[in-house]
Amino acid sequence: MKILVTGGAGYIGSHTVKALRNEGFDVVIFDNFSSGKQRLVLGGTVVRGDLNDRKALEQVFQEHDFQGVMHFASLIQVGESYQDPQKYYRGNLVTSLNLLEAMLTSGVKDFIFSSSAAVYGIPEETPIPETHPLNPYNPYGQSKYFVEKILEEYARAYGLRFFSLRYFNAAGADPEGELGEMHDPETHLVPNLLLSLLEKSRTFQLFGTDFPTPDGTAVRDYIHVTDLAEAHVLAFQGLQTGAKSGCINLGANQGYSVREVMHRVEQVTGKSINFVTRPQRQGDVPLLLASNLQAKQRLKWHPQHSDLETIIRTAWEWHSRV
Ligand code: UFG
């Protein structure tokens, strides 16, 4: 069974490629390496290509007989999406349209999409169920929302089968130590905390201490990247065996504040964090917490690695080594 994985040299993509290969899938990675890393490619066939290049896409579908596509390639910085929305609509929306066109033209119907909790905007209810209204408030979230809507239309009109997987906060690293997070610039909480312990020149910046939460810092639902990867394999297997298309949250249904994460990082590493407090980042919401009932029921997904300590320990092992 052969699968095309766009963004397979990125953080979540590379962990999913590993999970797919462990399950015996044949994987073709399509990545332009603008943020993907050669170091995160452990195997599979690599096609260095860009989703804006429709000829290159056409060619990859002509050369391989795919049973499905997993689409990870994406721009992911919320702040940047405010500054340059055009970049995000081109980079996340137009590229998805190109990919869908190439895949449908060659008769491939099964599609797994990397969506985001950002489609919900400011939650009106927590834990957030998939039925929550969608009010994305930044171009990054909008771009994910638009693709979700397009997938629904394409399912109705062209028989596409899909799962949009709405990630909460992906974190942690491959428990076998082969893969981990390598963003440049790094904006995420767990790696920034760990890098501040490893690189003397870096001071951790704590963004926002005046949120309406018990300790004033923002609460998030951290989900281990290996559990995310597993969910993609299950979602794809579901599509292949007739599961109904839809949108599914991937979170641990556990909320931790930034201060709680800082405290746990100090416990796991035995080091104390040097930090400065800063104003809230533009667009950060106080609380994001997933309901993961749908993932458990529909995908038979059971996160194994998503307790905060395992997340931090695996990430620490990775960052201490790279
Ligand atoms: N934070 C800091 N300092 C840092 C990094 C983060 O204080 O150096 C804080 C943030 O302000 C936020 C929390 O830690 O309150 C989590 O921040 P992350 O950047 O790790 O994650 P976000 O919740 O902002 O972003 C995640 C995904 C995005 C996605 C977004 C949807 O990483 O890709 O959820 O809301 F767009």
Short mmCIF file of C-alpha atoms and ligand atoms in Angstrom, two decimals:
data_model
loop_
_atom_site.label_atom_id
_atom_site.label_comp_id
_atom_site.label_asym_id
_atom_site.label_seq_id
_atom_site.Cartn_x
_atom_site.Cartn_y
_atom_site.Cartn_z
CA MET A 1 0.00 0.00 0.00
CA LYS A 2 1.60 3.26 -1.13
CA ILE A 3 0.94 6.68 0.41
CA LEU A 4 2.05 10.17 -0.62
CA VAL A 5 3.07 12.27 2.40
CA THR A 6 3.50 16.00 1.77
CA GLY A 7 5.68 17.69 4.38
CA GLY A 8 7.07 14.29 5.33
CA ALA A 9 10.39 15.92 6.30
CA GLY A 10 8.70 18.12 8.89
CA TYR A 11 8.00 17.56 12.58
CA ILE A 12 4.62 15.78 12.57
CA GLY A 13 5.06 14.47 9.02
CA SER A 14 8.33 12.69 9.81
CA HIS A 15 6.90 10.98 12.89
CA THR A 16 3.93 9.84 10.80
CA VAL A 17 6.21 8.52 8.03
CA LYS A 18 7.95 6.44 10.69
CA ALA A 19 4.60 5.11 11.99
CA LEU A 20 3.42 4.31 8.44
CA ARG A 21 6.64 2.47 7.57
CA ASN A 22 6.42 0.50 10.83
CA GLU A 23 2.95 -0.60 9.70
CA GLY A 24 4.37 -1.78 6.36
CA PHE A 25 3.24 1.13 4.16
CA ASP A 26 5.35 2.24 1.25
CA VAL A 27 5.87 6.01 1.60
CA VAL A 28 6.71 8.72 -0.91
CA ILE A 29 7.66 12.01 0.77
CA PHE A 30 6.93 15.18 -1.20
CA ASP A 31 8.68 18.12 0.44
CA ASN A 32 10.28 21.35 -0.76
CA PHE A 33 12.60 21.42 2.29
CA SER A 34 11.76 25.08 2.95
CA SER A 35 11.26 24.06 6.57
CA GLY A 36 11.59 20.28 6.30
CA LYS A 37 14.92 18.75 7.32
CA GLN A 38 16.95 16.00 5.68
CA ARG A 39 17.81 14.83 9.18
CA LEU A 40 14.11 13.97 9.72
CA VAL A 41 14.01 11.65 6.72
CA LEU A 42 14.68 8.12 7.95
CA GLY A 43 13.45 6.28 4.87
CA GLY A 44 10.91 6.16 2.09
CA THR A 45 11.26 7.69 -1.36
CA VAL A 46 11.91 11.43 -1.34
CA VAL A 47 10.65 13.74 -4.07
CA ARG A 48 11.99 17.26 -3.65
CA GLY A 49 9.12 19.31 -4.99
CA ASP A 50 6.83 22.22 -4.36
CA LEU A 51 3.05 22.10 -4.17
CA ASN A 52 2.89 25.27 -6.25
CA ASP A 53 4.47 23.30 -9.10
CA ARG A 54 1.47 21.55 -10.66
CA LYS A 55 3.64 19.75 -13.22
CA ALA A 56 5.78 18.20 -10.51
CA LEU A 57 2.63 17.09 -8.70
CA GLU A 58 1.14 15.60 -11.84
CA GLN A 59 4.37 13.73 -12.42
CA VAL A 60 4.54 12.20 -8.95
CA PHE A 61 0.97 10.88 -9.34
CA GLN A 62 1.86 9.48 -12.79
CA GLU A 63 4.96 7.72 -11.49
CA HIS A 64 3.36 6.08 -8.44
CA ASP A 65 0.19 4.19 -7.73
CA PHE A 66 -1.01 5.79 -4.49
CA GLN A 67 -3.83 4.51 -2.32
CA GLY A 68 -3.99 7.80 -0.44
CA VAL A 69 -2.44 11.13 0.53
CA MET A 70 -1.50 12.65 3.88
CA HIS A 71 -1.08 16.39 3.64
CA PHE A 72 1.20 17.91 6.30
CA ALA A 73 3.02 20.55 4.27
CA SER A 74 1.93 23.88 5.73
CA LEU A 75 3.00 27.25 7.01
CA ILE A 76 2.36 27.25 10.76
CA GLN A 77 3.17 30.61 12.33
CA VAL A 78 0.07 32.39 13.54
CA GLY A 79 1.89 35.72 14.08
CA GLU A 80 3.39 35.67 10.61
CA SER A 81 -0.04 34.94 9.13
CA TYR A 82 -1.31 38.27 10.52
CA GLN A 83 1.61 40.13 8.94
CA ASP A 84 1.42 38.39 5.58
CA PRO A 85 -1.98 36.76 4.96
CA GLN A 86 -1.30 36.40 1.24
CA LYS A 87 1.61 34.10 2.02
CA TYR A 88 -0.72 31.90 4.11
CA TYR A 89 -3.56 31.72 1.60
CA ARG A 90 -1.09 30.86 -1.16
CA GLY A 91 1.01 28.55 1.00
CA ASN A 92 -1.81 26.65 2.71
CA LEU A 93 -4.89 27.07 0.52
CA VAL A 94 -3.72 27.26 -3.11
CA THR A 95 -1.23 24.44 -2.52
CA SER A 96 -3.99 22.23 -1.05
CA LEU A 97 -6.16 22.91 -4.10
CA ASN A 98 -3.29 21.92 -6.40
CA LEU A 99 -2.72 18.72 -4.46
CA LEU A 100 -6.41 17.78 -4.44
CA GLU A 101 -6.68 18.41 -8.17
CA ALA A 102 -3.67 16.23 -8.96
CA MET A 103 -4.92 13.46 -6.72
CA LEU A 104 -8.52 13.44 -7.98
CA THR A 105 -7.33 13.58 -11.59
CA SER A 106 -5.44 10.35 -11.03
CA GLY A 107 -8.35 8.72 -9.19
CA VAL A 108 -6.90 8.79 -5.64
CA LYS A 109 -9.73 9.34 -3.14
CA ASP A 110 -8.41 8.96 0.41
CA PHE A 111 -7.02 12.09 2.06
CA ILE A 112 -5.84 12.95 5.56
CA PHE A 113 -5.52 16.66 6.27
CA SER A 114 -3.48 18.38 9.00
CA SER A 115 -6.00 20.78 10.46
CA SER A 116 -5.76 22.71 13.70
CA ALA A 117 -7.59 23.76 16.84
CA ALA A 118 -7.15 27.24 15.34
CA VAL A 119 -10.34 26.62 13.32
CA TYR A 120 -12.38 27.12 16.52
CA GLY A 121 -11.15 30.60 17.41
CA ILE A 122 -12.00 31.64 20.96
CA PRO A 123 -13.79 28.68 22.54
CA GLU A 124 -17.34 29.18 23.77
CA GLU A 125 -17.27 25.79 25.47
CA THR A 126 -14.55 23.52 26.89
CA PRO A 127 -13.54 20.79 26.35
CA ILE A 128 -14.12 21.75 22.72
CA PRO A 129 -16.24 19.23 20.77
CA GLU A 130 -16.00 18.98 16.97
CA THR A 131 -19.51 20.46 16.76
CA HIS A 132 -18.26 23.74 18.28
CA PRO A 133 -18.81 26.74 15.95
CA LEU A 134 -15.83 27.49 13.70
CA ASN A 135 -14.63 31.09 14.09
CA PRO A 136 -10.96 31.19 13.13
CA TYR A 137 -9.59 34.60 13.96
CA ASN A 138 -6.29 34.63 12.10
CA PRO A 139 -5.30 33.87 8.49
CA TYR A 140 -3.53 30.66 9.58
CA GLY A 141 -6.75 29.32 11.14
CA GLN A 142 -8.80 30.64 8.23
CA SER A 143 -6.61 28.80 5.74
CA LYS A 144 -7.20 25.51 7.60
CA TYR A 145 -10.93 26.25 7.86
CA PHE A 146 -11.24 26.94 4.11
CA VAL A 147 -9.51 23.66 3.24
CA GLU A 148 -11.87 21.79 5.59
CA LYS A 149 -14.86 23.31 3.76
CA ILE A 150 -13.36 22.46 0.38
CA LEU A 151 -12.88 18.84 1.48
CA GLU A 152 -16.57 18.62 2.41
CA GLU A 153 -17.58 19.94 -1.01
CA TYR A 154 -15.17 17.65 -2.84
CA ALA A 155 -16.46 14.65 -0.86
CA ARG A 156 -20.01 15.47 -1.94
CA ALA A 157 -19.16 16.24 -5.56
CA TYR A 158 -16.22 13.96 -6.40
CA GLY A 159 -16.40 11.10 -3.91
CA LEU A 160 -13.33 12.21 -1.95
CA ARG A 161 -12.98 10.45 1.42
CA PHE A 162 -11.19 12.41 4.10
CA PHE A 163 -10.39 13.05 7.71
CA SER A 164 -9.45 16.55 8.82
CA LEU A 165 -7.45 16.04 12.00
CA ARG A 166 -7.59 19.10 14.23
CA TYR A 167 -4.38 19.11 16.24
CA PHE A 168 -4.17 20.78 19.59
CA ASN A 169 -0.58 21.36 20.83
CA ALA A 170 1.79 18.85 19.29
CA ALA A 171 4.89 18.31 21.43
CA GLY A 172 7.45 15.69 22.44
CA ALA A 173 9.76 13.57 20.32
CA ASP A 174 10.10 10.03 19.01
CA PRO A 175 10.58 7.78 22.10
CA GLU A 176 13.32 5.90 20.19
CA GLY A 177 15.25 9.14 19.83
CA GLU A 178 15.38 9.17 16.02
CA LEU A 179 13.17 12.21 15.40
CA GLY A 180 12.12 15.43 17.10
CA GLU A 181 11.15 19.05 16.68
CA MET A 182 13.43 21.30 14.56
CA HIS A 183 11.65 24.54 13.69
CA ASP A 184 13.50 27.64 12.63
CA PRO A 185 12.54 30.00 14.14
CA GLU A 186 11.19 27.96 17.04
CA THR A 187 8.00 29.47 18.48
CA HIS A 188 6.54 26.58 20.50
CA LEU A 189 6.52 26.38 24.26
CA VAL A 190 8.19 23.05 25.08
CA PRO A 191 11.19 23.37 22.73
CA ASN A 192 11.69 27.02 23.69
CA LEU A 193 11.83 26.08 27.36
CA LEU A 194 14.32 23.28 26.69
CA LEU A 195 16.47 25.35 24.34
CA SER A 196 16.69 28.08 27.00
CA LEU A 197 18.23 25.45 29.31
CA LEU A 198 20.66 24.21 26.66
CA GLU A 199 21.81 27.50 25.12
CA LYS A 200 23.15 29.98 27.63
CA SER A 201 22.43 32.93 25.33
CA ARG A 202 18.67 32.21 25.30
CA THR A 203 16.28 33.45 27.96
CA PHE A 204 12.79 32.01 28.00
CA GLN A 205 10.09 34.60 27.33
CA LEU A 206 6.81 33.97 29.12
CA PHE A 207 4.09 35.59 27.01
CA GLY A 208 1.17 36.75 29.10
CA THR A 209 0.62 36.47 32.85
CA ASP A 210 -2.78 38.19 32.89
CA PHE A 211 -5.00 35.60 31.19
CA PRO A 212 -8.27 34.74 32.98
CA THR A 213 -6.87 31.37 34.11
CA PRO A 214 -6.03 30.13 37.65
CA ASP A 215 -2.36 31.21 37.48
CA GLY A 216 -2.71 33.91 34.81
CA THR A 217 -0.86 31.99 32.07
CA ALA A 218 -2.46 30.34 29.03
CA VAL A 219 -3.69 26.75 29.23
CA ARG A 220 -3.13 24.31 26.36
CA ASP A 221 -3.76 20.65 25.59
CA TYR A 222 -0.39 19.03 24.77
CA ILE A 223 -0.44 15.89 22.65
CA HIS A 224 2.59 13.71 22.00
CA VAL A 225 3.67 13.71 18.37
CA THR A 226 3.92 9.89 18.32
CA ASP A 227 0.28 9.69 19.40
CA LEU A 228 -0.61 12.14 16.62
CA ALA A 229 1.27 9.97 14.13
CA GLU A 230 -0.61 6.89 15.30
CA ALA A 231 -3.94 8.69 14.83
CA HIS A 232 -3.05 9.36 11.18
CA VAL A 233 -2.40 5.70 10.53
CA LEU A 234 -5.70 4.75 12.18
CA ALA A 235 -7.58 7.44 10.26
CA PHE A 236 -6.18 6.22 6.96
CA GLN A 237 -6.96 2.60 7.78
CA GLY A 238 -10.47 3.76 8.72
CA LEU A 239 -10.99 5.38 5.33
CA GLN A 240 -9.78 2.24 3.61
CA THR A 241 -12.34 0.16 5.48
CA GLY A 242 -15.30 2.45 4.85
CA ALA A 243 -15.26 4.91 7.78
CA LYS A 244 -17.36 8.03 7.26
CA SER A 245 -15.36 11.17 6.39
CA GLY A 246 -15.19 13.98 8.93
CA CYS A 247 -13.30 16.28 11.27
CA ILE A 248 -11.72 14.93 14.43
CA ASN A 249 -9.91 16.60 17.33
CA LEU A 250 -6.55 15.25 18.38
CA GLY A 251 -5.78 16.32 21.91
CA ALA A 252 -5.14 14.64 25.24
CA ASN A 253 -8.15 16.22 27.00
CA GLN A 254 -5.72 17.53 29.66
CA GLY A 255 -4.97 21.21 30.14
CA TYR A 256 -1.70 22.65 31.48
CA SER A 257 -0.82 26.28 32.01
CA VAL A 258 2.50 27.70 30.83
CA ARG A 259 3.64 27.93 34.46
CA GLU A 260 2.71 24.28 35.04
CA VAL A 261 4.74 23.25 31.99
CA MET A 262 7.69 25.34 33.23
CA HIS A 263 7.50 23.65 36.61
CA ARG A 264 7.40 20.18 35.07
CA VAL A 265 10.35 21.01 32.80
CA GLU A 266 12.36 21.96 35.88
CA GLN A 267 11.42 18.67 37.57
CA VAL A 268 12.27 16.51 34.53
CA THR A 269 15.55 18.23 33.70
CA GLY A 270 16.68 19.13 37.21
CA LYS A 271 17.52 22.65 35.97
CA SER A 272 15.95 26.00 36.74
CA ILE A 273 14.56 28.20 33.99
CA ASN A 274 15.72 31.76 33.50
CA PHE A 275 12.79 33.72 32.20
CA VAL A 276 11.39 37.16 31.56
CA THR A 277 7.70 38.00 31.37
CA ARG A 278 6.36 39.64 28.24
CA PRO A 279 2.93 40.87 27.14
CA GLN A 280 0.53 38.36 25.57
CA ARG A 281 1.34 37.36 22.00
CA GLN A 282 -1.16 38.67 19.48
CA GLY A 283 -3.98 36.17 19.02
CA ASP A 284 -3.17 33.84 21.94
CA VAL A 285 -6.37 32.59 23.58
CA PRO A 286 -6.55 31.84 27.34
CA LEU A 287 -7.62 28.20 27.11
CA LEU A 288 -7.65 25.44 24.49
CA LEU A 289 -8.75 21.99 25.61
CA ALA A 290 -9.94 19.19 23.33
CA SER A 291 -12.74 16.76 23.68
CA ASN A 292 -11.17 13.60 22.23
CA LEU A 293 -14.22 11.35 22.41
CA GLN A 294 -14.63 11.24 18.64
CA ALA A 295 -11.02 10.18 18.11
CA LYS A 296 -11.39 7.44 20.71
CA GLN A 297 -14.70 6.20 19.35
CA ARG A 298 -14.29 6.62 15.60
CA LEU A 299 -10.56 5.99 15.20
CA LYS A 300 -10.15 3.65 18.19
CA TRP A 301 -7.29 5.95 19.17
CA HIS A 302 -5.79 5.74 22.63
CA PRO A 303 -2.91 8.17 23.26
CA GLN A 304 -0.05 6.28 24.93
CA HIS A 305 2.65 8.93 25.34
CA SER A 306 0.75 12.13 26.06
CA ASP A 307 1.28 12.56 29.78
CA LEU A 308 3.23 15.78 30.29
CA GLU A 309 6.26 14.07 31.76
CA THR A 310 6.74 11.74 28.75
CA ILE A 311 6.28 14.67 26.40
CA ILE A 312 8.97 16.69 28.17
CA ARG A 313 11.34 13.76 28.74
CA THR A 314 11.32 12.64 25.08
CA ALA A 315 11.75 16.24 23.87
CA TRP A 316 14.58 16.78 26.35
CA GLU A 317 16.38 13.64 25.15
CA TRP A 318 16.08 14.86 21.56
CA HIS A 319 17.15 18.47 22.15
CA SER A 320 20.04 17.42 24.37
CA ARG A 321 21.40 15.41 21.46
CA VAL A 322 20.87 17.61 18.35
N1 UFG B 1 4.65 30.53 24.97
C1 UFG B 1 5.49 31.30 25.75
N2 UFG B 1 6.78 31.43 25.35
C2 UFG B 1 7.28 30.83 24.23
C3 UFG B 1 6.40 30.03 23.45
C4 UFG B 1 5.09 29.92 23.84
O1 UFG B 1 5.08 31.87 26.77
O2 UFG B 1 8.46 30.97 23.93
C5 UFG B 1 3.24 30.40 25.38
C6 UFG B 1 2.31 30.97 24.33
O3 UFG B 1 2.13 32.34 24.51
C7 UFG B 1 1.05 30.14 24.56
C8 UFG B 1 1.59 28.77 25.02
O4 UFG B 1 2.92 29.03 25.46
O5 UFG B 1 0.30 30.69 25.60
C9 UFG B 1 1.62 27.75 23.90
O6 UFG B 1 2.28 28.33 22.78
P1 UFG B 1 2.73 27.50 21.49
O7 UFG B 1 3.34 28.46 20.54
O8 UFG B 1 3.53 26.32 21.90
O9 UFG B 1 1.37 26.94 20.91
P2 UFG B 1 0.06 27.73 20.43
O10 UFG B 1 -1.05 27.26 21.33
O11 UFG B 1 0.27 29.18 20.29
O12 UFG B 1 -0.04 27.18 18.95
C10 UFG B 1 -0.58 25.92 18.65
C11 UFG B 1 0.09 25.37 17.39
C12 UFG B 1 -0.13 26.31 16.24
C13 UFG B 1 -1.60 26.52 16.09
C14 UFG B 1 -2.24 26.97 17.37
C15 UFG B 1 -3.73 27.00 17.26
O13 UFG B 1 1.46 25.21 17.63
O14 UFG B 1 0.43 25.76 15.06
O15 UFG B 1 -1.93 26.08 18.42
O16 UFG B 1 -4.28 27.77 18.22
F1 UFG B 1 -1.85 27.47 15.17
#
